[in-house]
Short mmCIF file of C-alpha atoms and ligand atoms in Angstrom, two decimals:
data_model
loop_
_atom_site.label_atom_id
_atom_site.label_comp_id
_atom_site.label_asym_id
_atom_site.label_seq_id
_atom_site.Cartn_x
_atom_site.Cartn_y
_atom_site.Cartn_z
CA MET A 1 -45.16 -90.44 -106.12
CA VAL A 2 -44.12 -87.11 -105.25
CA ALA A 3 -40.72 -85.81 -106.04
CA VAL A 4 -38.49 -82.93 -103.69
CA ALA A 5 -37.69 -80.47 -106.27
CA ARG A 6 -35.65 -76.92 -105.35
CA VAL A 7 -36.00 -74.21 -107.58
CA GLN A 8 -32.15 -72.73 -108.51
CA ALA A 9 -31.21 -69.93 -110.64
CA MET A 10 -31.51 -71.37 -114.00
CA GLY A 11 -33.67 -74.19 -113.57
CA ILE A 12 -35.54 -77.06 -111.26
CA LEU A 13 -33.51 -79.74 -109.35
CA ILE A 14 -35.54 -82.65 -108.37
CA ASP A 15 -33.74 -84.66 -105.89
CA ALA A 16 -34.10 -88.56 -105.64
CA PRO A 17 -35.09 -89.29 -102.33
CA LYS A 18 -31.89 -88.81 -99.76
CA GLN A 19 -29.63 -87.70 -101.60
CA ARG A 20 -26.98 -85.08 -99.42
CA SER A 21 -27.57 -81.09 -101.17
CA SER A 22 -25.51 -80.58 -103.82
CA CYS A 23 -25.72 -77.50 -107.02
CA LEU A 24 -25.18 -80.64 -109.60
CA PRO A 25 -27.33 -83.58 -110.01
CA GLY A 26 -25.80 -86.13 -108.24
CA PRO A 27 -27.30 -89.94 -109.12
CA GLY A 28 -31.03 -90.17 -109.50
CA GLN A 29 -31.23 -86.51 -109.31
CA GLU A 30 -32.30 -84.41 -112.61
CA PHE A 31 -31.75 -81.08 -113.97
CA ILE A 32 -34.68 -79.80 -115.70
CA PRO A 33 -33.36 -75.65 -117.53
CA PHE A 34 -36.30 -73.40 -117.40
CA ASN A 35 -36.46 -73.24 -121.19
CA GLN A 36 -37.34 -76.79 -121.05
CA VAL A 37 -39.84 -76.32 -118.92
CA LEU A 38 -43.81 -76.50 -120.51
CA TRP A 39 -45.93 -76.09 -118.01
CA ILE A 40 -46.62 -76.21 -113.73
CA SER A 41 -49.66 -76.70 -112.85
CA PRO A 42 -50.60 -76.76 -108.36
CA GLU A 43 -52.01 -79.90 -107.53
CA GLY A 44 -52.26 -79.11 -103.77
CA GLU A 45 -50.16 -76.66 -101.13
CA SER A 46 -46.83 -77.55 -102.05
CA THR A 47 -47.42 -80.12 -104.61
CA LYS A 48 -47.18 -79.66 -108.63
CA THR A 49 -47.52 -81.21 -111.86
CA LEU A 50 -44.08 -80.39 -113.72
CA THR A 51 -44.64 -80.89 -117.55
CA TYR A 52 -41.34 -80.63 -119.53
CA ALA A 53 -39.16 -81.24 -122.58
CA LYS A 54 -36.82 -84.34 -121.86
CA GLY A 55 -34.25 -84.05 -124.21
CA SER A 56 -32.51 -87.37 -125.43
CA GLY A 57 -29.79 -87.01 -127.61
CA SER A 58 -29.54 -85.55 -131.24
CA ASP A 59 -31.72 -82.30 -130.52
CA LYS A 60 -34.88 -85.16 -129.81
CA TYR A 61 -37.17 -84.17 -127.21
CA THR A 62 -40.43 -86.06 -125.57
CA VAL A 63 -42.77 -84.57 -123.11
CA LYS A 64 -42.87 -86.15 -119.34
CA THR A 65 -44.55 -85.21 -116.59
CA ILE A 66 -43.85 -86.00 -112.82
CA LYS A 67 -45.29 -84.55 -109.50
CA ILE A 68 -42.72 -82.50 -107.69
CA SER A 69 -43.14 -80.67 -104.28
CA LEU A 70 -41.30 -77.26 -103.41
CA ALA A 71 -40.25 -75.58 -100.48
CA SER A 72 -43.08 -72.83 -99.33
CA GLY A 73 -41.16 -69.93 -101.08
CA GLU A 74 -40.05 -71.16 -103.93
CA ASN A 75 -44.06 -72.94 -105.12
CA ASP A 76 -45.46 -70.18 -106.40
CA VAL A 77 -46.85 -70.98 -109.89
CA SER A 78 -46.84 -67.30 -111.81
CA LYS A 79 -43.47 -66.67 -110.98
CA LEU A 80 -41.98 -70.42 -112.02
CA LEU A 81 -43.83 -69.75 -115.70
CA ASP A 82 -42.19 -66.71 -115.46
CA LEU A 83 -38.99 -68.07 -115.11
CA ALA A 84 -39.78 -70.62 -118.17
CA TYR A 85 -41.17 -68.01 -120.47
CA GLY A 86 -39.07 -65.06 -120.03
CA PRO A 87 -40.18 -62.53 -122.47
CA SER A 88 -41.79 -65.97 -124.92
CA LYS A 89 -45.85 -65.40 -125.02
CA ARG A 90 -46.91 -68.42 -123.37
CA GLN A 91 -49.96 -70.59 -124.58
CA LYS A 92 -49.55 -69.18 -128.31
CA ARG A 93 -52.14 -69.86 -130.98
CA LEU A 94 -51.17 -71.66 -133.48
CA LEU A 95 -52.51 -72.13 -137.09
CA VAL A 96 -50.91 -75.55 -137.65
CA LEU A 97 -50.46 -76.05 -141.79
CA ILE A 98 -49.72 -79.83 -143.01
CA ASN A 99 -48.45 -80.72 -146.51
CA PRO A 100 -49.61 -84.08 -146.35
CA PHE A 101 -47.19 -84.40 -149.67
CA GLY A 102 -44.34 -82.80 -147.76
CA GLY A 103 -40.95 -84.85 -148.02
CA GLN A 104 -41.89 -88.29 -147.90
CA GLY A 105 -45.47 -87.28 -147.10
CA LYS A 106 -45.21 -88.26 -143.58
CA ALA A 107 -45.98 -84.69 -142.34
CA GLN A 108 -49.00 -85.67 -140.79
CA SER A 109 -47.51 -88.48 -138.68
CA ILE A 110 -44.57 -86.43 -138.07
CA PHE A 111 -46.52 -83.63 -136.35
CA GLN A 112 -48.81 -86.35 -134.91
CA THR A 113 -45.86 -87.59 -132.84
CA HIS A 114 -43.36 -84.68 -132.22
CA GLY A 115 -45.87 -81.86 -132.66
CA GLU A 116 -48.79 -81.86 -131.34
CA PRO A 117 -47.84 -83.22 -127.70
CA MET A 118 -45.30 -80.58 -127.46
CA PHE A 119 -47.97 -77.67 -128.27
CA ARG A 120 -50.74 -78.97 -126.10
CA ALA A 121 -48.55 -79.66 -122.85
CA ALA A 122 -47.80 -76.02 -123.20
CA ARG A 123 -51.21 -75.08 -123.19
CA CYS A 124 -50.78 -73.41 -127.08
CA GLU A 125 -54.55 -73.47 -128.53
CA VAL A 126 -54.16 -75.87 -131.93
CA ASP A 127 -55.78 -75.73 -135.38
CA ILE A 128 -55.30 -78.02 -137.62
CA LYS A 129 -55.62 -78.18 -141.50
CA LEU A 130 -54.41 -79.86 -144.41
CA THR A 131 -53.48 -78.19 -147.59
CA GLU A 132 -55.07 -79.55 -149.94
CA TYR A 133 -53.07 -78.08 -153.41
CA ARG A 134 -50.92 -76.00 -154.31
CA HIS A 135 -51.62 -72.28 -153.29
CA HIS A 136 -53.61 -73.62 -150.68
CA ALA A 137 -51.61 -72.18 -147.45
CA GLU A 138 -51.52 -68.85 -149.60
CA GLU A 139 -55.12 -68.92 -149.64
CA ILE A 140 -55.08 -69.72 -146.45
CA ALA A 141 -52.57 -67.25 -145.65
CA ALA A 142 -53.83 -64.05 -147.63
CA THR A 143 -57.42 -64.30 -145.77
CA LEU A 144 -56.65 -65.16 -142.25
CA VAL A 145 -58.07 -63.52 -139.21
CA LEU A 146 -55.06 -61.53 -138.32
CA ASP A 147 -56.06 -61.09 -134.42
CA ALA A 148 -57.10 -64.91 -134.18
CA TYR A 149 -53.30 -66.27 -134.29
CA ASP A 150 -49.61 -65.67 -132.79
CA ALA A 151 -48.36 -67.96 -135.12
CA ILE A 152 -48.12 -70.13 -138.56
CA VAL A 153 -46.84 -73.08 -137.53
CA CYS A 154 -45.72 -75.04 -141.36
CA CYS A 155 -45.56 -78.54 -140.91
CA SER A 156 -43.62 -78.78 -144.26
CA GLY A 157 -40.40 -78.27 -146.35
CA ASP A 158 -39.82 -74.57 -147.27
CA GLY A 159 -42.53 -74.50 -149.93
CA ILE A 160 -45.44 -73.71 -147.26
CA PRO A 161 -43.58 -71.18 -145.32
CA HIS A 162 -42.64 -69.29 -148.86
CA GLU A 163 -46.77 -69.80 -149.58
CA VAL A 164 -47.80 -68.44 -146.30
CA LEU A 165 -45.90 -65.20 -146.38
CA ASN A 166 -46.60 -64.14 -149.88
CA GLY A 167 -50.53 -64.99 -148.75
CA LEU A 168 -49.92 -62.44 -145.83
CA ALA A 169 -47.46 -60.09 -148.22
CA ASN A 170 -51.41 -60.11 -150.65
CA HIS A 171 -53.25 -60.01 -147.40
CA LYS A 172 -57.09 -59.24 -148.68
CA SER A 173 -57.07 -56.26 -145.95
CA GLY A 174 -54.70 -54.70 -148.37
CA GLN A 175 -52.76 -54.34 -145.33
CA GLY A 176 -49.31 -57.00 -146.39
CA ALA A 177 -46.59 -55.46 -144.07
CA LYS A 178 -48.69 -55.57 -141.12
CA ALA A 179 -50.15 -58.80 -141.69
CA LEU A 180 -46.52 -59.69 -142.26
CA ARG A 181 -45.63 -57.95 -138.98
CA LYS A 182 -48.73 -60.05 -136.75
CA VAL A 183 -48.49 -63.18 -137.51
CA ALA A 184 -44.89 -64.92 -136.92
CA VAL A 185 -44.31 -67.75 -139.44
CA CYS A 186 -42.35 -70.90 -138.84
CA GLN A 187 -41.51 -74.13 -139.51
CA PHE A 188 -41.98 -77.46 -138.08
CA PRO A 189 -39.63 -79.47 -140.48
CA CYS A 190 -40.88 -82.12 -142.15
CA GLY A 191 -39.93 -81.17 -146.07
CA SER A 192 -37.01 -82.16 -148.47
CA GLY A 193 -35.33 -78.65 -147.17
CA ASN A 194 -35.83 -77.50 -144.46
CA ALA A 195 -33.86 -74.12 -144.66
CA LEU A 196 -35.90 -72.13 -141.67
CA ALA A 197 -36.26 -74.37 -139.21
CA VAL A 198 -32.44 -75.57 -139.34
CA SER A 199 -31.16 -71.85 -139.48
CA PHE A 200 -33.45 -71.05 -136.29
CA ASN A 201 -32.92 -74.15 -134.48
CA GLY A 202 -29.93 -75.16 -135.85
CA SER A 203 -30.97 -78.98 -136.50
CA ALA A 204 -33.70 -80.20 -138.76
CA SER A 205 -35.22 -81.80 -135.25
CA PRO A 206 -39.06 -81.97 -135.41
CA SER A 207 -39.17 -82.08 -131.80
CA LEU A 208 -36.55 -78.97 -130.87
CA ALA A 209 -38.68 -76.90 -133.36
CA ALA A 210 -41.48 -77.26 -131.42
CA LEU A 211 -39.80 -76.48 -128.47
CA ASN A 212 -38.67 -73.57 -130.16
CA ILE A 213 -41.88 -72.28 -131.02
CA VAL A 214 -43.40 -72.66 -127.92
CA LYS A 215 -40.75 -70.97 -125.90
CA GLY A 216 -39.94 -68.60 -129.51
CA VAL A 217 -39.53 -65.14 -129.38
CA LYS A 218 -41.27 -62.60 -132.27
CA THR A 219 -37.88 -61.90 -134.24
CA LYS A 220 -38.14 -60.20 -137.13
CA MET A 221 -36.32 -61.04 -140.35
CA ASP A 222 -35.57 -59.35 -143.64
CA LEU A 223 -37.90 -60.48 -146.74
CA MET A 224 -36.91 -59.81 -150.02
CA ASN A 225 -38.93 -58.57 -152.99
CA ILE A 226 -39.43 -60.38 -155.99
CA ASN A 227 -39.79 -58.62 -159.66
CA GLN A 228 -40.12 -59.75 -163.09
CA THR A 229 -42.03 -59.04 -166.27
CA SER A 230 -44.44 -62.00 -166.30
CA LEU A 231 -45.15 -62.16 -162.39
CA ASP A 232 -48.92 -60.91 -162.16
CA SER A 233 -48.21 -57.11 -161.79
CA ASN A 234 -50.59 -56.91 -159.02
CA LYS A 235 -49.20 -59.24 -156.60
CA ARG A 236 -46.04 -58.74 -154.32
CA TYR A 237 -43.41 -61.43 -154.95
CA VAL A 238 -41.46 -62.13 -151.60
CA SER A 239 -39.13 -64.52 -150.90
CA PHE A 240 -37.57 -65.49 -147.28
CA LEU A 241 -34.55 -68.25 -148.44
CA SER A 242 -32.35 -67.15 -151.86
CA GLN A 243 -32.32 -66.92 -155.59
CA THR A 244 -29.95 -68.17 -157.00
CA TYR A 245 -28.91 -69.09 -160.71
CA GLY A 246 -26.12 -71.47 -162.39
CA LEU A 247 -24.35 -74.41 -160.86
CA VAL A 248 -26.91 -74.78 -157.63
CA ALA A 249 -30.36 -73.48 -159.61
CA ASP A 250 -29.22 -76.40 -162.37
CA CYS A 251 -28.80 -79.01 -160.13
CA ASP A 252 -31.74 -78.61 -157.51
CA LEU A 253 -34.16 -78.20 -160.61
CA GLY A 254 -32.60 -79.30 -163.71
CA THR A 255 -31.73 -82.41 -162.65
CA GLU A 256 -35.17 -84.72 -163.42
CA ASN A 257 -33.30 -87.46 -165.02
CA LEU A 258 -31.06 -88.49 -162.37
CA ARG A 259 -34.26 -89.01 -160.04
CA TRP A 260 -33.78 -92.38 -159.81
CA MET A 261 -30.44 -91.12 -157.90
CA GLY A 262 -32.94 -89.93 -154.92
CA GLY A 263 -30.70 -87.66 -152.32
CA GLN A 264 -27.66 -88.24 -154.60
CA ARG A 265 -28.67 -87.12 -157.26
CA PHE A 266 -27.94 -83.13 -156.45
CA ALA A 267 -24.02 -83.99 -155.06
CA VAL A 268 -23.97 -85.96 -158.85
CA GLY A 269 -25.15 -83.26 -160.88
CA ALA A 270 -23.84 -80.67 -159.16
CA VAL A 271 -19.96 -82.48 -159.61
CA MET A 272 -20.89 -83.43 -163.09
CA ARG A 273 -21.06 -79.70 -163.99
CA VAL A 274 -17.80 -78.45 -161.58
CA LEU A 275 -16.12 -81.28 -163.82
CA SER A 276 -17.08 -79.97 -166.76
CA LEU A 277 -16.26 -76.12 -165.50
CA THR A 278 -19.79 -75.28 -167.16
CA LYS A 279 -20.24 -71.83 -166.77
CA TYR A 280 -23.93 -69.55 -166.55
CA PRO A 281 -23.27 -66.29 -168.69
CA CYS A 282 -25.26 -63.53 -167.10
CA GLU A 283 -25.37 -59.54 -166.68
CA VAL A 284 -25.35 -59.02 -163.15
CA TYR A 285 -25.65 -55.29 -161.40
CA VAL A 286 -25.83 -54.98 -157.80
CA GLU A 287 -26.37 -52.53 -154.83
CA TYR A 288 -23.65 -52.86 -152.86
CA ALA A 289 -23.59 -52.54 -148.81
CA HIS A 290 -20.16 -54.31 -148.46
CA GLU A 291 -18.42 -55.50 -151.70
CA LYS A 292 -15.20 -56.56 -149.69
CA ARG A 293 -14.99 -60.10 -147.23
CA GLU A 294 -13.41 -58.09 -144.91
CA GLN A 295 -15.70 -55.78 -144.84
CA VAL A 296 -18.39 -58.27 -144.34
CA THR A 297 -16.57 -60.06 -141.27
CA ALA A 298 -16.12 -56.63 -139.60
CA HIS A 299 -20.22 -55.93 -140.19
CA PHE A 300 -20.79 -59.37 -138.94
CA ALA A 301 -18.57 -58.74 -135.98
CA LYS A 302 -19.99 -55.30 -134.96
CA TYR A 303 -23.60 -57.03 -134.78
CA LEU A 304 -22.23 -59.38 -132.81
CA ASP A 305 -22.33 -58.05 -129.60
CA GLN A 306 -25.86 -56.16 -130.66
CA ASP A 307 -28.99 -57.54 -130.60
CA SER A 308 -29.83 -58.55 -133.78
CA ASN A 309 -33.47 -57.13 -133.77
CA GLU A 310 -31.63 -53.74 -133.30
CA GLN A 311 -31.41 -51.54 -136.80
CA GLY A 312 -29.95 -52.35 -139.81
CA GLU A 313 -27.68 -50.63 -142.47
CA GLY A 314 -30.43 -50.53 -145.44
CA SER A 315 -32.95 -48.53 -145.47
CA GLN A 316 -34.86 -48.20 -142.33
CA HIS A 317 -38.49 -50.28 -141.84
CA ASP A 318 -41.16 -48.01 -141.19
CA ASP A 319 -43.20 -49.79 -137.74
CA SER A 320 -46.19 -48.50 -138.44
CA ALA A 321 -46.84 -48.73 -142.48
CA ALA A 322 -49.67 -50.98 -143.31
CA GLU A 323 -48.19 -51.41 -146.90
CA LEU A 324 -45.28 -52.85 -148.17
CA PRO A 325 -42.65 -50.27 -149.86
CA LYS A 326 -42.65 -49.26 -153.40
CA VAL A 327 -39.69 -50.81 -155.01
CA ARG A 328 -38.04 -50.33 -158.64
CA SER A 329 -39.58 -52.44 -161.39
CA VAL A 330 -37.15 -54.77 -163.56
CA LYS A 331 -37.77 -52.88 -167.27
CA ASP A 332 -36.56 -49.76 -165.27
CA PRO A 333 -33.33 -48.72 -166.28
CA VAL A 334 -31.16 -50.37 -164.03
CA PRO A 335 -29.94 -47.12 -161.21
CA ASP A 336 -27.05 -45.26 -161.63
CA ASP A 337 -25.14 -46.14 -158.50
CA TRP A 338 -25.75 -50.27 -159.23
CA VAL A 339 -22.08 -51.77 -160.15
CA LYS A 340 -22.05 -54.05 -163.20
CA ILE A 341 -20.11 -57.55 -162.37
CA GLU A 342 -17.41 -58.73 -165.31
CA ARG A 343 -17.50 -62.49 -164.17
CA PRO A 344 -17.24 -63.74 -167.91
CA ASP A 345 -16.67 -67.10 -166.22
CA LEU A 346 -19.97 -67.00 -163.84
CA CYS A 347 -20.41 -70.53 -162.21
CA MET A 348 -22.56 -69.60 -159.75
CA PHE A 349 -25.00 -66.55 -158.28
CA TYR A 350 -26.69 -66.99 -154.85
CA VAL A 351 -28.02 -64.30 -152.86
CA GLY A 352 -29.58 -65.41 -149.42
CA LYS A 353 -31.20 -63.83 -145.86
CA LEU A 354 -30.72 -67.47 -144.12
CA PRO A 355 -27.59 -69.57 -143.11
CA TRP A 356 -28.31 -73.05 -144.26
CA MET A 357 -29.80 -73.56 -147.31
CA SER A 358 -30.14 -77.35 -146.06
CA SER A 359 -28.94 -78.70 -143.20
CA ASP A 360 -25.98 -79.81 -145.37
CA ALA A 361 -24.94 -76.37 -146.70
CA LEU A 362 -23.88 -73.25 -144.95
CA MET A 363 -24.05 -71.45 -148.06
CA PHE A 364 -24.45 -67.56 -145.83
CA PRO A 365 -22.40 -68.09 -142.71
CA ALA A 366 -22.24 -63.66 -142.32
CA THR A 367 -26.17 -63.31 -142.73
CA LEU A 368 -28.31 -61.57 -140.25
CA PRO A 369 -31.96 -61.53 -139.45
CA ALA A 370 -32.24 -58.04 -139.53
CA ASP A 371 -29.50 -55.98 -141.07
CA GLY A 372 -31.19 -54.72 -143.78
CA LEU A 373 -28.68 -56.61 -146.56
CA LEU A 374 -28.80 -59.81 -148.50
CA ASP A 375 -25.79 -61.85 -148.54
CA MET A 376 -24.21 -62.67 -152.20
CA VAL A 377 -22.04 -65.41 -153.18
CA LEU A 378 -20.47 -65.42 -156.38
CA TRP A 379 -18.18 -67.95 -157.83
CA ASP A 380 -16.20 -68.70 -161.43
CA THR A 381 -15.06 -71.41 -162.96
CA SER A 382 -11.64 -69.42 -163.42
CA ALA A 383 -10.25 -71.57 -159.99
CA GLY A 384 -10.26 -75.09 -162.46
CA ARG A 385 -11.63 -78.55 -161.48
CA ILE A 386 -9.49 -79.50 -158.20
CA LYS A 387 -10.57 -75.69 -156.15
CA SER A 388 -13.92 -76.12 -157.43
CA LEU A 389 -14.84 -79.45 -155.80
CA ASN A 390 -13.33 -78.22 -152.51
CA LEU A 391 -15.36 -75.04 -152.47
CA LEU A 392 -18.19 -77.48 -153.48
CA THR A 393 -17.39 -79.26 -149.93
CA ALA A 394 -16.32 -76.79 -147.86
CA VAL A 395 -19.68 -75.34 -148.03
CA GLU A 396 -21.35 -78.09 -146.17
CA SER A 397 -19.22 -76.71 -143.08
CA GLY A 398 -19.54 -73.19 -144.23
CA LYS A 399 -15.46 -72.81 -144.91
CA HIS A 400 -15.67 -71.63 -148.28
CA TYR A 401 -16.52 -68.12 -146.80
CA HIS A 402 -12.05 -68.09 -146.14
CA VAL A 403 -11.48 -69.52 -149.44
CA ASP A 404 -9.97 -66.29 -151.71
CA GLN A 405 -11.51 -67.88 -155.36
CA LEU A 406 -15.42 -66.51 -153.75
CA GLN A 407 -16.96 -63.12 -153.50
CA TYR A 408 -19.08 -62.49 -150.89
CA SER A 409 -21.03 -59.38 -150.22
CA LYS A 410 -23.54 -57.42 -148.55
CA ILE A 411 -25.58 -55.85 -150.91
CA THR A 412 -29.21 -54.07 -150.89
CA ALA A 413 -30.45 -55.22 -154.54
CA PHE A 414 -29.87 -56.63 -157.63
CA ARG A 415 -30.40 -57.28 -161.43
CA LEU A 416 -29.89 -60.40 -163.13
CA ILE A 417 -30.29 -61.05 -166.54
CA PRO A 418 -29.39 -64.22 -167.87
CA LYS A 419 -27.61 -64.61 -171.45
CA ILE A 420 -28.19 -68.29 -172.53
CA ASP A 421 -31.40 -69.02 -173.95
CA SER A 422 -33.43 -71.67 -171.41
CA GLY A 423 -31.98 -72.71 -168.02
CA TYR A 424 -33.48 -72.44 -164.42
CA LEU A 425 -33.82 -69.33 -161.64
CA SER A 426 -34.46 -70.71 -158.13
CA ILE A 427 -36.38 -68.50 -155.57
CA ASP A 428 -36.70 -70.83 -152.17
CA GLY A 429 -36.25 -73.69 -154.05
CA GLU A 430 -38.71 -73.15 -156.51
CA ALA A 431 -38.33 -72.65 -160.53
CA PHE A 432 -39.15 -68.60 -161.40
CA PRO A 433 -39.45 -67.69 -164.91
CA PHE A 434 -36.07 -67.92 -167.01
CA GLU A 435 -36.21 -64.05 -167.86
CA PRO A 436 -34.63 -60.75 -166.04
CA LEU A 437 -35.03 -60.93 -162.60
CA GLN A 438 -34.94 -57.82 -160.13
CA VAL A 439 -34.75 -58.48 -156.28
CA GLU A 440 -34.73 -55.46 -153.38
CA VAL A 441 -34.66 -56.17 -149.91
CA LEU A 442 -37.39 -55.26 -147.74
CA PRO A 443 -36.15 -54.57 -144.22
CA GLY A 444 -37.89 -56.00 -141.07
CA ALA A 445 -40.76 -57.02 -143.29
CA GLY A 446 -41.06 -60.33 -141.70
CA CYS A 447 -41.64 -62.18 -138.47
CA PHE A 448 -40.43 -65.06 -137.31
CA LEU A 449 -40.47 -67.13 -133.89
CA SER A 450 -36.59 -67.56 -132.01
CA ALA A 451 -36.04 -69.04 -128.93
CA THR A 452 -32.31 -67.27 -129.27
CA GLY A 453 -33.39 -64.30 -130.57
CA GLY A 454 -31.61 -64.56 -134.00
CA TYR A 455 -29.98 -66.97 -136.21
CA SER A 456 -28.10 -70.55 -134.67
CA LYS A 457 -24.58 -69.72 -134.45
CA THR A 458 -22.14 -70.40 -137.43
CA LEU A 459 -18.20 -70.50 -137.61
CA LEU A 460 -18.29 -66.76 -137.96
CA HIS A 461 -19.25 -65.91 -134.16
CA ASP A 462 -15.61 -68.51 -133.20
CA HIS A 463 -14.00 -66.49 -135.67
CA CYS A 464 -14.74 -62.77 -134.83
CA ARG A 465 -14.98 -63.51 -131.38
CA ARG A 466 -11.30 -64.75 -131.61
CA SER A 467 -9.84 -62.11 -133.93
P1 ADP B 501 -40.50 -80.49 -150.18
O1 ADP B 501 -40.07 -80.40 -149.23
O2 ADP B 501 -40.63 -82.07 -149.80
O3 ADP B 501 -40.77 -80.22 -151.43
P2 ADP B 501 -42.69 -78.70 -149.10
O4 ADP B 501 -43.46 -78.23 -148.08
O5 ADP B 501 -41.27 -77.47 -150.03
O6 ADP B 501 -42.33 -79.87 -149.81
O7 ADP B 501 -44.22 -78.34 -150.58
C1 ADP B 501 -43.85 -78.91 -151.87
C2 ADP B 501 -45.34 -78.09 -152.70
O8 ADP B 501 -46.39 -78.68 -152.73
C3 ADP B 501 -45.19 -76.76 -151.95
O9 ADP B 501 -44.96 -75.37 -153.49
C4 ADP B 501 -46.70 -76.98 -152.01
O10 ADP B 501 -47.42 -76.16 -152.91
C5 ADP B 501 -47.14 -78.02 -152.47
N1 ADP B 501 -48.43 -78.77 -151.80
C6 ADP B 501 -49.12 -78.44 -150.67
N2 ADP B 501 -49.90 -78.77 -150.79
C7 ADP B 501 -49.85 -79.89 -151.29
C8 ADP B 501 -50.77 -80.62 -151.73
N3 ADP B 501 -52.75 -81.00 -151.02
N4 ADP B 501 -50.98 -81.45 -153.30
C9 ADP B 501 -50.08 -81.20 -154.12
N5 ADP B 501 -49.13 -80.09 -153.52
C10 ADP B 501 -49.14 -79.54 -152.65
MG1 MG B 502 -39.89 -77.75 -151.31
#
C-alpha cells in the first residue's frame, strides 16, 4: 500500500486515505520529523520508499519502512535527503568496535538489535570488530588508516572510548593531533558506565545513540593530558571524562569487598564514607580560569547563545598542528601562577569534561564541549553528615551546583599530590598509579559526533535563561 504524503517545514506528514487536510496529524496520520528520516529512495515517478526511526517512548527508536507518494514538486529525493541530513555527513563510514565483555556481556546482541539496523537503514558503511583483549581497541586506533573512516563507534562502556582516544593520540604516523581531528569517537552505550552517550544524548538509550551517530555532526571537544612519573614517558595519555580522588574514586575502585551488592555497592560505599566523615588529605595546585561559582555561571550563560564549537577561553587550539601541544611535566616545579588550595577536610576532588558521569550523576552541569576549560568540584567534610548526605543525593539532578559548601570552578590545569600512603586515583573510571598527577587541558583536541551541536541540556540552561 502506498500512503499519500506531504512535505512540511519540519518533516513529512503521512496521510491516511480520506483524511481532511490539516497541519497537525489527525487520526490515521503520522508525522515523521526530518531528523528521524534515515533514507528515501525512488520507487517510481511519485512513489518513494521512506525509511525512518520511529520513536516508541523512553528514547527508544526502531527502524520502519513505508511506501509514500508525494506530489510533483515535493518528490525530489536529493532535496529530501538534504532536509533529512542538513549539515551532517550522509552514509558515514563507521568502524564499530564491540567489547564482548562490556557491561553484562550483552554488547554484541544490543548492537545487533538496536545499532546495526539503524546504520544499515541509513546506508552507512559498517565494519565490525570485536575487541579480543585489554588495549586491543587502543592498538586498532593507533594503527588505523585515517582516511578510511568518519567515526569509530565504541559498543561498550567508557573504557573503549578511553582506549580509542589514547590510540589516536599516539597514532603510529606520529601525528596524534591530526588523527584525533580526523576520526570522530562515539559511544553506542552498552557498558556499566556510559558517560559519553548520556552526556551527548541525554539518555543511555542505545537506539537513540545510533540515530544520533547517523545524524551527528563532528563536534570538537577539549581533552585532558595526563602526566604521572611512572607512566611511559614516550606515550601521550589523554582523558575525556574525569579525574577523581577521594570519595568517588574510593567507591568506584575500592569497593571490591562489596561487589556482591552489585549496583548498590557504589551508593552504600559512598554513604558509609560520608557518615564516617572520611577525609582525603592531599595538596592541590590549580590554574584558575573562573574560581567563583558566579563567574562560572556567567561564563556558561555567555556561551548559551553562541555556537559551542566557537573558540574557547583557554589557550587556543591550532587546527593545522599534526602533533599535540607540549605540556609541563609533573616533575617540574609548580608554575608560579598556580594557586594552592588549602582544604584540610577535603573528601572529594573531581575534575571533568562531560556533564554526566553516569545516567544518575550530573556532576558538571556547567561544562561545555570546547571552552578550553575543565570543571572542578571540591567538597569537604566541614558541612557535617546531614548536609554531606544531601549533597550526595543532589548530584543525581545536578542541584549540588547551587549548594554553598561545594566549590565549583573552571580551571585549565592542576597538580594533585595525595598525602596518604595508599588509595585510588580514578581517570575515566580506570585506576591509575597512586602518585602525584598533573593534568592540562588540550583545547579542542578531540572530536565526537553530536546531533545538537553540543552536550545534552542541563538544569543550568533553564537557570541561565530565567535570570
Ligand atoms: P564496562 O562499562 O563494563 O566497564 P568497558 O567498555 O568500559 O565496559 O570496558 C571495560 C574494559 O574491558 C576496558 O578497559 C577494556 O580494556 C577491556 N576489554 C575490552 N575487550 C576485552 C576483552 N576481549 N577481554 C578482556 N577485556 C577487554
Ligand atoms: Mg568501564
